[in-house]
Short mmCIF file of C-alpha atoms in Angstrom, two decimals:
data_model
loop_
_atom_site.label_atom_id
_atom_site.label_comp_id
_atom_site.label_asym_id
_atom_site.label_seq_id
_atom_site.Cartn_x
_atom_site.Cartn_y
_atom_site.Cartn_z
CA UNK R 242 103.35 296.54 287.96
CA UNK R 243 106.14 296.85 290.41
CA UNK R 244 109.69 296.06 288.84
CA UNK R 245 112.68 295.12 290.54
CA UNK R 246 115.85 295.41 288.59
CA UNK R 247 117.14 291.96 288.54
CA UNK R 248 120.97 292.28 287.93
CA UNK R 249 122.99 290.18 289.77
CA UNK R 250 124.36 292.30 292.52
CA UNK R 251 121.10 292.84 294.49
CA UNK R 252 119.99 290.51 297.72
CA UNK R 253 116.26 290.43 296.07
CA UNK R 254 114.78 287.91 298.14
CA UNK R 255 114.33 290.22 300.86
CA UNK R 256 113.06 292.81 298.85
CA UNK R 257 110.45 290.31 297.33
CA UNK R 258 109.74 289.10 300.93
CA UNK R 259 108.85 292.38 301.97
CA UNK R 260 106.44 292.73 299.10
CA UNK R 261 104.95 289.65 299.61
CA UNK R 262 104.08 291.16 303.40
CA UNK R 263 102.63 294.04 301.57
CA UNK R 264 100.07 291.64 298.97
CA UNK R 265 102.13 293.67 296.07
CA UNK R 266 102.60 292.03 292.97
CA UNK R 267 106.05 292.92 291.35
CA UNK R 268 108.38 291.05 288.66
CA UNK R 269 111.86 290.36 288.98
CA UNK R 270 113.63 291.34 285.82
CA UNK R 271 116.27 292.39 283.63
CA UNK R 272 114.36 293.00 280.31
CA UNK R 273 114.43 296.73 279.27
CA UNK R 274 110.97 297.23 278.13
CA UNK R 275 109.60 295.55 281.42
CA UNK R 276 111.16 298.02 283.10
CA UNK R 277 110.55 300.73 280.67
CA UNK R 278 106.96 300.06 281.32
CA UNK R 279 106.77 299.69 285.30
CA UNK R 280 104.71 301.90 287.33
CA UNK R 281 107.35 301.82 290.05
CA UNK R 282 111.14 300.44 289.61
CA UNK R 283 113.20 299.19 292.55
CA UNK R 284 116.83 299.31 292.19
CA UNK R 285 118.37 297.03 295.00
CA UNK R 286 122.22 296.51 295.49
CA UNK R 287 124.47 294.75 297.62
CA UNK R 288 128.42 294.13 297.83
CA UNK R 289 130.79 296.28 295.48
CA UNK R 290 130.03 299.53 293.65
CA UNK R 291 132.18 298.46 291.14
CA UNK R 292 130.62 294.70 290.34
CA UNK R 293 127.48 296.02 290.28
CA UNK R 294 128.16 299.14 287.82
CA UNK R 295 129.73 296.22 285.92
CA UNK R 296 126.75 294.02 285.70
CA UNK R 297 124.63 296.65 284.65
CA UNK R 298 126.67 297.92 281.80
CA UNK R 299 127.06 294.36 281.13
CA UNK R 300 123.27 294.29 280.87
CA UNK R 301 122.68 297.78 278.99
CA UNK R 302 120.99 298.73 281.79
CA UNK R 303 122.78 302.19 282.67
CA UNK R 304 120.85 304.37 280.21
CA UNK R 305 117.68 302.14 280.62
CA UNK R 306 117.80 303.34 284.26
CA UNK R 307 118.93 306.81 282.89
CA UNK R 308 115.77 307.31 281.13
CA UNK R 309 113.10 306.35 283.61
CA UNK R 310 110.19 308.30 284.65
CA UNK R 311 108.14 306.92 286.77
CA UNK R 312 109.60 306.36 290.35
CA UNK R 313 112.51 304.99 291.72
CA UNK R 314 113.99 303.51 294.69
CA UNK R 315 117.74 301.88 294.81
CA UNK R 316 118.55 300.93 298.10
CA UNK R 317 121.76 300.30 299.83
CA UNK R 318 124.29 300.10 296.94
CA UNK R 319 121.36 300.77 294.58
CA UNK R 320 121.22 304.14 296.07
CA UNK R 321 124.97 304.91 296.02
CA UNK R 322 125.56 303.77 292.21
CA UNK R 323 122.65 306.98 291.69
CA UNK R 324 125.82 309.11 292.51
CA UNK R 325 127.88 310.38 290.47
CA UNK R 326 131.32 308.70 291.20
CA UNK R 327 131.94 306.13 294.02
CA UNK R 328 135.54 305.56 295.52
CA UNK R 329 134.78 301.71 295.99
CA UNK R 330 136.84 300.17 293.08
CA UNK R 331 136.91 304.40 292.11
CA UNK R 332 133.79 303.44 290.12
CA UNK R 333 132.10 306.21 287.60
CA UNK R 334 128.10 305.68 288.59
CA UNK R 335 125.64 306.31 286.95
CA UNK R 336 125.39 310.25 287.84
CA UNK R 337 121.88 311.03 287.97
CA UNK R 338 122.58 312.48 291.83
CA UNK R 339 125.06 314.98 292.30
CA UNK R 340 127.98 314.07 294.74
CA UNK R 341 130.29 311.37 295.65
CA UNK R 342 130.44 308.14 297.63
CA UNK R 343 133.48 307.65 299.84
CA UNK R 344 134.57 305.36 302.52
CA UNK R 345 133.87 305.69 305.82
CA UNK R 346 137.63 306.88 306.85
CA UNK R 347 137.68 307.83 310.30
CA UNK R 348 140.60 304.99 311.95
CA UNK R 349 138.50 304.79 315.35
CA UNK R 350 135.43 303.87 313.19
CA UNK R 351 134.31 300.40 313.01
CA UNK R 352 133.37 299.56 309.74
CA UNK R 353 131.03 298.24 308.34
CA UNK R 354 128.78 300.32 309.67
CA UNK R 355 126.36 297.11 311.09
CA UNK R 356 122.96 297.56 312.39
CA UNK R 357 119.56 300.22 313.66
CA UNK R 358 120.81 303.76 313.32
CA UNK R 359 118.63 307.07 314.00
CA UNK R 360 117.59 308.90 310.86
CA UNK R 361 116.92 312.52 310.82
CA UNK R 362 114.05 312.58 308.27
CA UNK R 363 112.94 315.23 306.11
CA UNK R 364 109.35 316.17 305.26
CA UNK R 365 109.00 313.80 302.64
CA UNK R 366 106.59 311.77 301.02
CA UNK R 367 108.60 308.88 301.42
CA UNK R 368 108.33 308.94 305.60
CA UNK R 369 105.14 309.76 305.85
CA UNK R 370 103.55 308.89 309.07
CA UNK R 371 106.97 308.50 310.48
CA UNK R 372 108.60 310.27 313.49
CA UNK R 373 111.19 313.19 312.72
CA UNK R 374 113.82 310.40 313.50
CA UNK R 375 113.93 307.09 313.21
CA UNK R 376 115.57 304.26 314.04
CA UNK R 377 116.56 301.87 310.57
CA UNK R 378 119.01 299.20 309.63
CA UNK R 379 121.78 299.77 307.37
CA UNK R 380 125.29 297.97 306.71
CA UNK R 381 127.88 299.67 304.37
CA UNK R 382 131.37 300.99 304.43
CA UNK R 383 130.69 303.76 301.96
CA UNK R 384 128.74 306.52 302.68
CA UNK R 385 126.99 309.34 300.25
CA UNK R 386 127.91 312.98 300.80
CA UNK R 387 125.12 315.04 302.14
CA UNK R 388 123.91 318.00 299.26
CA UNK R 389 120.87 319.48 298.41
CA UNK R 390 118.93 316.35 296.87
CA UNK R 391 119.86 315.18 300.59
CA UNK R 392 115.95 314.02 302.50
CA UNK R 393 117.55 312.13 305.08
CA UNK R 394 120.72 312.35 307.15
CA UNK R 395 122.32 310.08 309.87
CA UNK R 396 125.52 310.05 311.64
CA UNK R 397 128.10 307.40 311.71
CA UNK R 398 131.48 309.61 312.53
CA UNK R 399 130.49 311.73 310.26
CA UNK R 400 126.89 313.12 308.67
CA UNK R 401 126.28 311.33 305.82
CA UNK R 402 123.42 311.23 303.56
CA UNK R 403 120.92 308.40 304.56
CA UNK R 404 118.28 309.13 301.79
CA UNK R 405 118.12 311.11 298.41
CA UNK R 406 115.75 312.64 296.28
CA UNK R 407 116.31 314.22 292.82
CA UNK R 408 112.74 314.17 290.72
CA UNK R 409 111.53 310.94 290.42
CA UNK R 410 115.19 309.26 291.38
CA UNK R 411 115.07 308.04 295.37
CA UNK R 412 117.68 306.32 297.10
CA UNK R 413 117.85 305.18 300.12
CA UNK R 414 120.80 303.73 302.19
CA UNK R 415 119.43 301.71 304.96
CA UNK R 416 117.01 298.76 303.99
CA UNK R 417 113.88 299.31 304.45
CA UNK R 418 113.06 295.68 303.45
CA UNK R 419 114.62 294.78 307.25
CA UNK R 420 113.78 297.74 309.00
CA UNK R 421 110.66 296.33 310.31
CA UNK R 422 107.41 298.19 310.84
CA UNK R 423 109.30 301.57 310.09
CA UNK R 424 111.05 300.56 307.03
CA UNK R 425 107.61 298.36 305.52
CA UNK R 426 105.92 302.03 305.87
CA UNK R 427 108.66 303.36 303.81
CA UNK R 428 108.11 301.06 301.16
CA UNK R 429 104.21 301.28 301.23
CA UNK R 430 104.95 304.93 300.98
CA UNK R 431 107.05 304.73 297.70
CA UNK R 432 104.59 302.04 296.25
CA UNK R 433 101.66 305.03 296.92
CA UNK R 434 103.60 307.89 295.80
CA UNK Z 501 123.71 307.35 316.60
CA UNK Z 502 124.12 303.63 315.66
CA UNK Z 503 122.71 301.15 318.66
CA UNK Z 504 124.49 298.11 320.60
CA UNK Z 505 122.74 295.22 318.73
CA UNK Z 506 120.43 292.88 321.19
CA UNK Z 507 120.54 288.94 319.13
CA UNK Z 508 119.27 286.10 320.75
CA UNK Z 509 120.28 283.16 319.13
CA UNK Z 510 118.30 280.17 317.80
CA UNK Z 511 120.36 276.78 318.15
CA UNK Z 512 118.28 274.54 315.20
CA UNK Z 513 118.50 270.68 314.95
CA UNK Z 514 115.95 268.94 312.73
CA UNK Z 515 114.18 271.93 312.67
CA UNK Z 516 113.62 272.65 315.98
CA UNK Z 517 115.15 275.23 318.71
CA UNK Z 518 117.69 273.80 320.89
CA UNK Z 519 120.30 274.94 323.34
CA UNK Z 520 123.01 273.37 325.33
CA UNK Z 521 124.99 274.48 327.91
CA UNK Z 522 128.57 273.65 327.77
CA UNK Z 523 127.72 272.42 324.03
CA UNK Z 524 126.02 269.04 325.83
CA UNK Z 525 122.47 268.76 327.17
CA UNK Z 526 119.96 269.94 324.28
CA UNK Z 527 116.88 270.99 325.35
CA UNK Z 528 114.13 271.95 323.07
CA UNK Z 529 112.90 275.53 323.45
CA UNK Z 530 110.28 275.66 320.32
CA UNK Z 531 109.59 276.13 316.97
CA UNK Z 532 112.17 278.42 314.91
CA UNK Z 533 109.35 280.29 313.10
CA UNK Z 534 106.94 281.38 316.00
CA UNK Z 535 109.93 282.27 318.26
CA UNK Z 536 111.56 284.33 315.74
CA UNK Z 537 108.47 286.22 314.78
CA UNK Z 538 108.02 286.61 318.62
CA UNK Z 539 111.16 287.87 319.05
CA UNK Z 540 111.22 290.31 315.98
CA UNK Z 541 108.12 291.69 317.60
CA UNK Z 542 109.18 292.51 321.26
CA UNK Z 543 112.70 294.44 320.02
CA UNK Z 544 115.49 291.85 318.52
CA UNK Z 545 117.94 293.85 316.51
CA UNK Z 546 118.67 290.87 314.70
CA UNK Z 547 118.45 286.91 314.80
CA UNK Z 548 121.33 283.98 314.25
CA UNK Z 549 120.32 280.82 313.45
CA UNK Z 550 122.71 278.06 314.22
CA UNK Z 551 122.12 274.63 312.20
CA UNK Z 552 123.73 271.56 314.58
CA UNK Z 553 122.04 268.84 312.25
CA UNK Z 554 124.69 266.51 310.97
CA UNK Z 555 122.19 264.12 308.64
CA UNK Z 556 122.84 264.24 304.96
CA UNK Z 557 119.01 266.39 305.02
CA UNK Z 558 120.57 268.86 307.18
CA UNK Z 559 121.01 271.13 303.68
CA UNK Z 560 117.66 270.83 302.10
CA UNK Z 561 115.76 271.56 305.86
CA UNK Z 562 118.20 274.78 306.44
CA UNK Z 563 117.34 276.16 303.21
CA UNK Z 564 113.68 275.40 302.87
CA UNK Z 565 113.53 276.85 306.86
CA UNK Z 566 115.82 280.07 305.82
CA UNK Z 567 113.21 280.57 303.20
CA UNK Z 568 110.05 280.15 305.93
CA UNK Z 569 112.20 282.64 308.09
CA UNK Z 570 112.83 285.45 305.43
CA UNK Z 571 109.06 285.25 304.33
CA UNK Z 572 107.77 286.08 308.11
CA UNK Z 573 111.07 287.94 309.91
CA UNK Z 574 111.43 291.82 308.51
CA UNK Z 575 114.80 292.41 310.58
CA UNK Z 576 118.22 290.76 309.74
CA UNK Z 577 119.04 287.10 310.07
CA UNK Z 578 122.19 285.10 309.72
CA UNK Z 579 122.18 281.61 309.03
CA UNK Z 580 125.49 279.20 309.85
CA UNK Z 581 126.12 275.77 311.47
CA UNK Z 582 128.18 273.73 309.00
CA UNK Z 583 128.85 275.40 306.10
CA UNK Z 584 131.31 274.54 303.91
CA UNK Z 585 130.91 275.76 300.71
CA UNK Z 586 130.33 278.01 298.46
CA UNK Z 587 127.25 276.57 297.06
CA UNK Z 588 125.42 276.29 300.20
CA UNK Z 589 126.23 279.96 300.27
CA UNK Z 590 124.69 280.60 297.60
CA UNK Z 591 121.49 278.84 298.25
CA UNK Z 592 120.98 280.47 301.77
CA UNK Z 593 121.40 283.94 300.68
CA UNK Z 594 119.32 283.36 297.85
CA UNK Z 595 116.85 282.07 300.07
CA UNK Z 596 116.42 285.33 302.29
CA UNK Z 597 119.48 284.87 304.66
CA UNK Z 598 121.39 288.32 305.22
CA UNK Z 599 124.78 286.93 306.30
CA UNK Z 600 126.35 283.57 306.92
CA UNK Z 601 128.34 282.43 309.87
CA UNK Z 602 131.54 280.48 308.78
CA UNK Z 603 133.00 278.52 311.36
CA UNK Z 604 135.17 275.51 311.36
CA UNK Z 605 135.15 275.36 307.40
CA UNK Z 606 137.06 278.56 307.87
CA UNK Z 607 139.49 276.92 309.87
CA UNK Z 608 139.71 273.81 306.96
CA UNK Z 609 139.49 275.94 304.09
CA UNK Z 610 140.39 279.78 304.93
CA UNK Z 611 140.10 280.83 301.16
CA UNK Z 612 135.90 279.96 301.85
CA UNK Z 613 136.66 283.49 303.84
CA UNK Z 614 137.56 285.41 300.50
CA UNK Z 615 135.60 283.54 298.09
CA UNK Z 616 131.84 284.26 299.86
CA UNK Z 617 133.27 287.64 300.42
CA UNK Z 618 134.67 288.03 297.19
CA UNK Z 619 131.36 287.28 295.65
CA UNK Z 620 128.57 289.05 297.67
CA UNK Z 621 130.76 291.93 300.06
CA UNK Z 622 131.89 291.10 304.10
CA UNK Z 623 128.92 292.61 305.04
CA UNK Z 624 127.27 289.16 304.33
CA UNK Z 625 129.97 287.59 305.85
CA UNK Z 626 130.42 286.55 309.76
CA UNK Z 627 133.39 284.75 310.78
CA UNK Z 628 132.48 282.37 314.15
CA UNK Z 629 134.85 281.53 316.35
CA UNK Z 630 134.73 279.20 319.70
CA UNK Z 631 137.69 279.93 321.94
CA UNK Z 632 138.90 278.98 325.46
CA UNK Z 633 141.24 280.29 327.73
CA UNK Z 634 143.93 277.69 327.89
CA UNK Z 635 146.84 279.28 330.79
CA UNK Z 636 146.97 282.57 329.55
CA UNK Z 637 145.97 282.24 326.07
CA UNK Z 638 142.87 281.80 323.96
CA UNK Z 639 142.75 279.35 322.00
CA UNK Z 640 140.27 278.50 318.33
CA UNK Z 641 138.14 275.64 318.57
CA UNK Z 642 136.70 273.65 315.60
CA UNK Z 643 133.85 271.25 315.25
CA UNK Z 644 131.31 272.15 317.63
CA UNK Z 645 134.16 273.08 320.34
CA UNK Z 646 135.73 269.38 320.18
CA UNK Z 647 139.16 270.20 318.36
CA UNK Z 648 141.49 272.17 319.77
CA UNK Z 649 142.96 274.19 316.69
CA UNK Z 650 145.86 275.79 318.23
CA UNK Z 651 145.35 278.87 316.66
CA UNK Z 652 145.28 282.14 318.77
CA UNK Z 653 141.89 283.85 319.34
CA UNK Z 654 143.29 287.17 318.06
CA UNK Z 655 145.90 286.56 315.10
CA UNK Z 656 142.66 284.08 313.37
CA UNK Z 657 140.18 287.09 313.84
CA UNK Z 658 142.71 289.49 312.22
CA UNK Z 659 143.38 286.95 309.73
CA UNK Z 660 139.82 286.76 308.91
CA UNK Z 661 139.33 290.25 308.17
CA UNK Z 662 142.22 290.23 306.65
CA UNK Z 663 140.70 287.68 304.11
CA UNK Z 664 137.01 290.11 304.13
CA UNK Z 665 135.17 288.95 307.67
CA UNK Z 666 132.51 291.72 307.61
CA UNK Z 667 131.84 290.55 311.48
CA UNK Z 668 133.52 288.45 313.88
CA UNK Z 669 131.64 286.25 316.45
CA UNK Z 670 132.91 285.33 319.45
CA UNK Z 671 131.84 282.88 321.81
CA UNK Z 672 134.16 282.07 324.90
CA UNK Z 673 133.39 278.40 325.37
CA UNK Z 674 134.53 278.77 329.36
CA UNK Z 675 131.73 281.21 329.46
CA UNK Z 676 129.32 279.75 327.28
CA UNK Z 677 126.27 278.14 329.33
CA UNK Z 678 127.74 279.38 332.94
CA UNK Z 679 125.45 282.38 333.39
CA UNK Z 680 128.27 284.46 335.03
CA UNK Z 681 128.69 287.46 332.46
CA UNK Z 682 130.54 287.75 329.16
CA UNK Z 683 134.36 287.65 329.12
CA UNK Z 684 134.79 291.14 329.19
CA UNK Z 685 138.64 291.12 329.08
CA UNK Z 686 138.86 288.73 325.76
CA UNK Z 687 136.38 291.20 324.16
CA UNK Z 688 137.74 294.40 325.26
CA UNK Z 689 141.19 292.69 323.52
CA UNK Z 690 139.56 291.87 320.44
CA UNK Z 691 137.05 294.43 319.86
CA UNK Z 692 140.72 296.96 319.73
CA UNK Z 693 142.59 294.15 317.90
CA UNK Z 694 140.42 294.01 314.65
CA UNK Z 695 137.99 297.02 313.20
CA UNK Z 696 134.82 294.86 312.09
CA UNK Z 697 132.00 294.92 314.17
CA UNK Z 698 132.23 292.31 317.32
CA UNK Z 699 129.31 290.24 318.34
CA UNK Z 700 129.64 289.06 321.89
CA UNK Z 701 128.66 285.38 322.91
CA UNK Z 702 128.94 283.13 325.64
CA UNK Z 703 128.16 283.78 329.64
CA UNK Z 704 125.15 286.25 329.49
CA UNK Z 705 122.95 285.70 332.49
CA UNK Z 706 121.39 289.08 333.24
CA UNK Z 707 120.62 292.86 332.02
CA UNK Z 708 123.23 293.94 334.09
CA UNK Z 709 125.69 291.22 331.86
CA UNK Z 710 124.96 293.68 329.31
CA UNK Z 711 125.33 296.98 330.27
CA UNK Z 712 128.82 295.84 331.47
CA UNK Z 713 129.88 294.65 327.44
CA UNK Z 714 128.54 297.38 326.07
CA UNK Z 715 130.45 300.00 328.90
CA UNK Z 716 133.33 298.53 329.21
CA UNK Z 717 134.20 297.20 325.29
CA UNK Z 718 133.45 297.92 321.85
CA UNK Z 719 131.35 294.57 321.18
CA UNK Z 720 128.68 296.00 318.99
CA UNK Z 721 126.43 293.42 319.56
CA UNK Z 722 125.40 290.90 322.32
CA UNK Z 723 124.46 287.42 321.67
CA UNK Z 724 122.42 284.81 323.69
CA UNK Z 725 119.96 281.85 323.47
CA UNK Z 726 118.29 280.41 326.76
CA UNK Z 727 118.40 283.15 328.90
CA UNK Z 728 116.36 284.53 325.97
CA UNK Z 729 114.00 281.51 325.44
CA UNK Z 730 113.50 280.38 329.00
CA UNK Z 731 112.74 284.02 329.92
CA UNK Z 732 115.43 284.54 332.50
CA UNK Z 733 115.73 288.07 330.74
CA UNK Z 734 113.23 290.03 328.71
CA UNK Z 735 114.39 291.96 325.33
CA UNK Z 736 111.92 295.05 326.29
CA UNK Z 737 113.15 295.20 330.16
CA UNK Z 738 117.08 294.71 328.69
CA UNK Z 739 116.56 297.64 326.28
CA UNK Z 740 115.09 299.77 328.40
CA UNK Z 741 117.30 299.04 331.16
CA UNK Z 742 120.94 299.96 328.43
CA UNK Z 743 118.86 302.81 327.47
CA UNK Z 744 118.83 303.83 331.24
CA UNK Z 745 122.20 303.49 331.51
CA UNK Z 746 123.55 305.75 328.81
CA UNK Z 747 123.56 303.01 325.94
CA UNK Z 748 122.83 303.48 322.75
CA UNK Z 749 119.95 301.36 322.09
CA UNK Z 750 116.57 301.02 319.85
CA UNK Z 751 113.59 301.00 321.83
#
């Protein structure tokens, strides 16, 4: 079974929409063992680092997530509170990548960041049958630094990391979910790996 | 390198696609669902969905048709005509909606501005805004472009981010239906005036409308509705025609 972390700070609709293109069942929950026991665990996120790092401690779910296995994919803020530290609400994540999340602090930038931006992809599992870069839709103001568990890069002012990788922990910051054909591939690729 | 944002724009009464000109005339240009799947398909960056039903159903049809939309559209859609609270909110972005266009509520009740952003980030949130050009300034327009606020164009969009706009959305009501380009020097003003992401809307009539928003300001996205549904310009000849021209675009 597909689980998808139900916590309160994740737009899950579209996530479940995008499954329900796919004919995948899944289960939207919060219950520890559920998750415990999924084959595959998708961690979405949307609006502030900090809420959401909130509502999962709230929900014990920090070391629940901690201890997973099988594979993972938070998306959007889901992939940023995989991070270490994030300077939205200077928020302590919960640290299973290496690295930081900062704002996007250029002045000339506008931000958010709204809307289809190239991806430089890496020779991943998760893009398989996708070109070297891609075009996929992503809105945030904070962006992950780019290290060695980096598997995707893109460039809004600066590089910033655009996917992540660390054993069986994947993040990605677009949304796949709304990327259309490109971003349903990623997600068919994750639910195969 | 992120891309200028192509939107056409779905005007919805009783659940069906209309669009005025001048905010009178409504013509029906199809059914929501197959024209937003079509349009998904042939290169939209994104879709807004404007609700002008003003029955007491209007809120149960918007959701249950937000909820058809998010089950067959895989890009981003925004949902707004109307609403005024918090609630409705709630239900639209629950239903699959991505962001929500706040209009003339804003204008009522500013604080809706911080509370929907406040609760789910300003990247769900899009602050609309009808203006004119009254003498020599621009002027906010609420309910449907009938009241003339008094408010100027560019203090109310600053004011909006201020209170966590994620995205303004402009239409120039002078423009709006005339075919004769967007109003390049109101968007060139605003697009430097606040630091959100500007979608462009009212005047489009051709590709070449287009390449002259994205050139000459920092709109980030370009909005339009019958040009769009009464194939007076074609998504794939538009992209590839911004793409010719230097533009950052997805193709």
């Amino acid at each position: 079974m597909i689980v998808i972390i139900d916590y309160g700070a994740g737009n899950t609709k579209s996530v479940t929409n995008a499954l329900d293109r796919l004919d995948t069942l899944y289960e939207l929950t919060e219950d520890s063992s559920k998750i415990k026991a999924a084959d595959k665990v998708i961690f979405p996120g949307v609006g502030h680092a900090g809420h959401a790092m909130y509502s999962l401690r709230e929900k014990n779910l920090v070391d629940v997530i901690r201890g997973i296995k099988q594979p993972l994919l938070g998306i959007c803020v889901g992939m940023q509170l995989l991070y270490d530290r994030s300077e939205e609400g200077n928020t302590e994540c919960i640290g299973l990548i290496r690295g930081q999340v900062t704002k996007f602090d250029n002045k000339e930038l506008i931000v958010p960041q709204m809307g289809w931006n190239t991806n430089v992809l890496s020779n991943n599992k998760l893009f398989k049958g996708l070109g070297e870069s891609t075009y996929l839709y992503a809105v945030h103001s904070y962006r992950a630094e780019v290290t060695s568990d980096t598997i995707a890069t893109s460039v809004y002012g600066n590089e910033y990391a655009s996917a992540v990788q660390s054993n069986n922990f994947y993040g990605v910051q677009f949304h796949p979910e709304k990327s259309s054909g490109d971003g349903q591939l990623i997600i068919k690729n994750f639910l195969e790996l | 390198m992120l891309a200028k944002r192509i939107i056409p724009c779905l005007d919805i009464k009783n659940g069906r696609v209309v669009k005025g000109t001048n905010f009178i005339n409504l013509k029906d240009a199809g059914d929501p669902i197959s024209l937003a799947r079509h349009y998904a398909e042939i290169g939209a960056d994104e879709l807004v969905f404007l609700d002008i039903t003003a029955t007491l159903e209007k809120r149960k049809t918007l959701v249950a048709l937000v909820e058809e939309i998010g089950k067959v559209i895989d890009i981003p859609f925004t949902v707004g005509g109307g609403i005024s609270d918090i609630d409705l909110v709630d239900e639209l972005l629950q239903n699959g909606a991505d962001k929500v266009a706040i209009n003339s509520a804003a204008i009522r009740n500013p604080d809706l501005i911080n509370e929907v952003s406040g609760k789910y980030g300003a990247q769900c949130v899009v602050a609309a805004i009808d203006a004119k050009s009254i003498d020599d300034s621009w002027l906010v327009f609420s309910k449907g472009g009938t009241h003339n606020t008094g408010l100027d164009l560019f203090l109310w969009a600053k004011e909006l981010v201020d209170r966590g706009a994620g995205e303004i959305l402009f239409t120039s009501m002078n423009a709006d239906g005339t075919k004769q380009g967007f109003e390049i020097d109101a968007l060139k003003k605003l697009t430097e005036y606040v630091n959100v992401p500007v979608i462009a809307s009212g005047g489009a009539g051709s590709i070449n409308d287009f390449v002259t928003l994205f050139s000459e300001t920092r709109a980030t996205g370009g909005l339009a509705a019958s040009i769009f549904h009464f194939g007076d310009v074609a998504i794939p000849e538009l992209k590839q025609e911004l793409y010719k021209n230097g533009i950052s675009i997805r193709i």
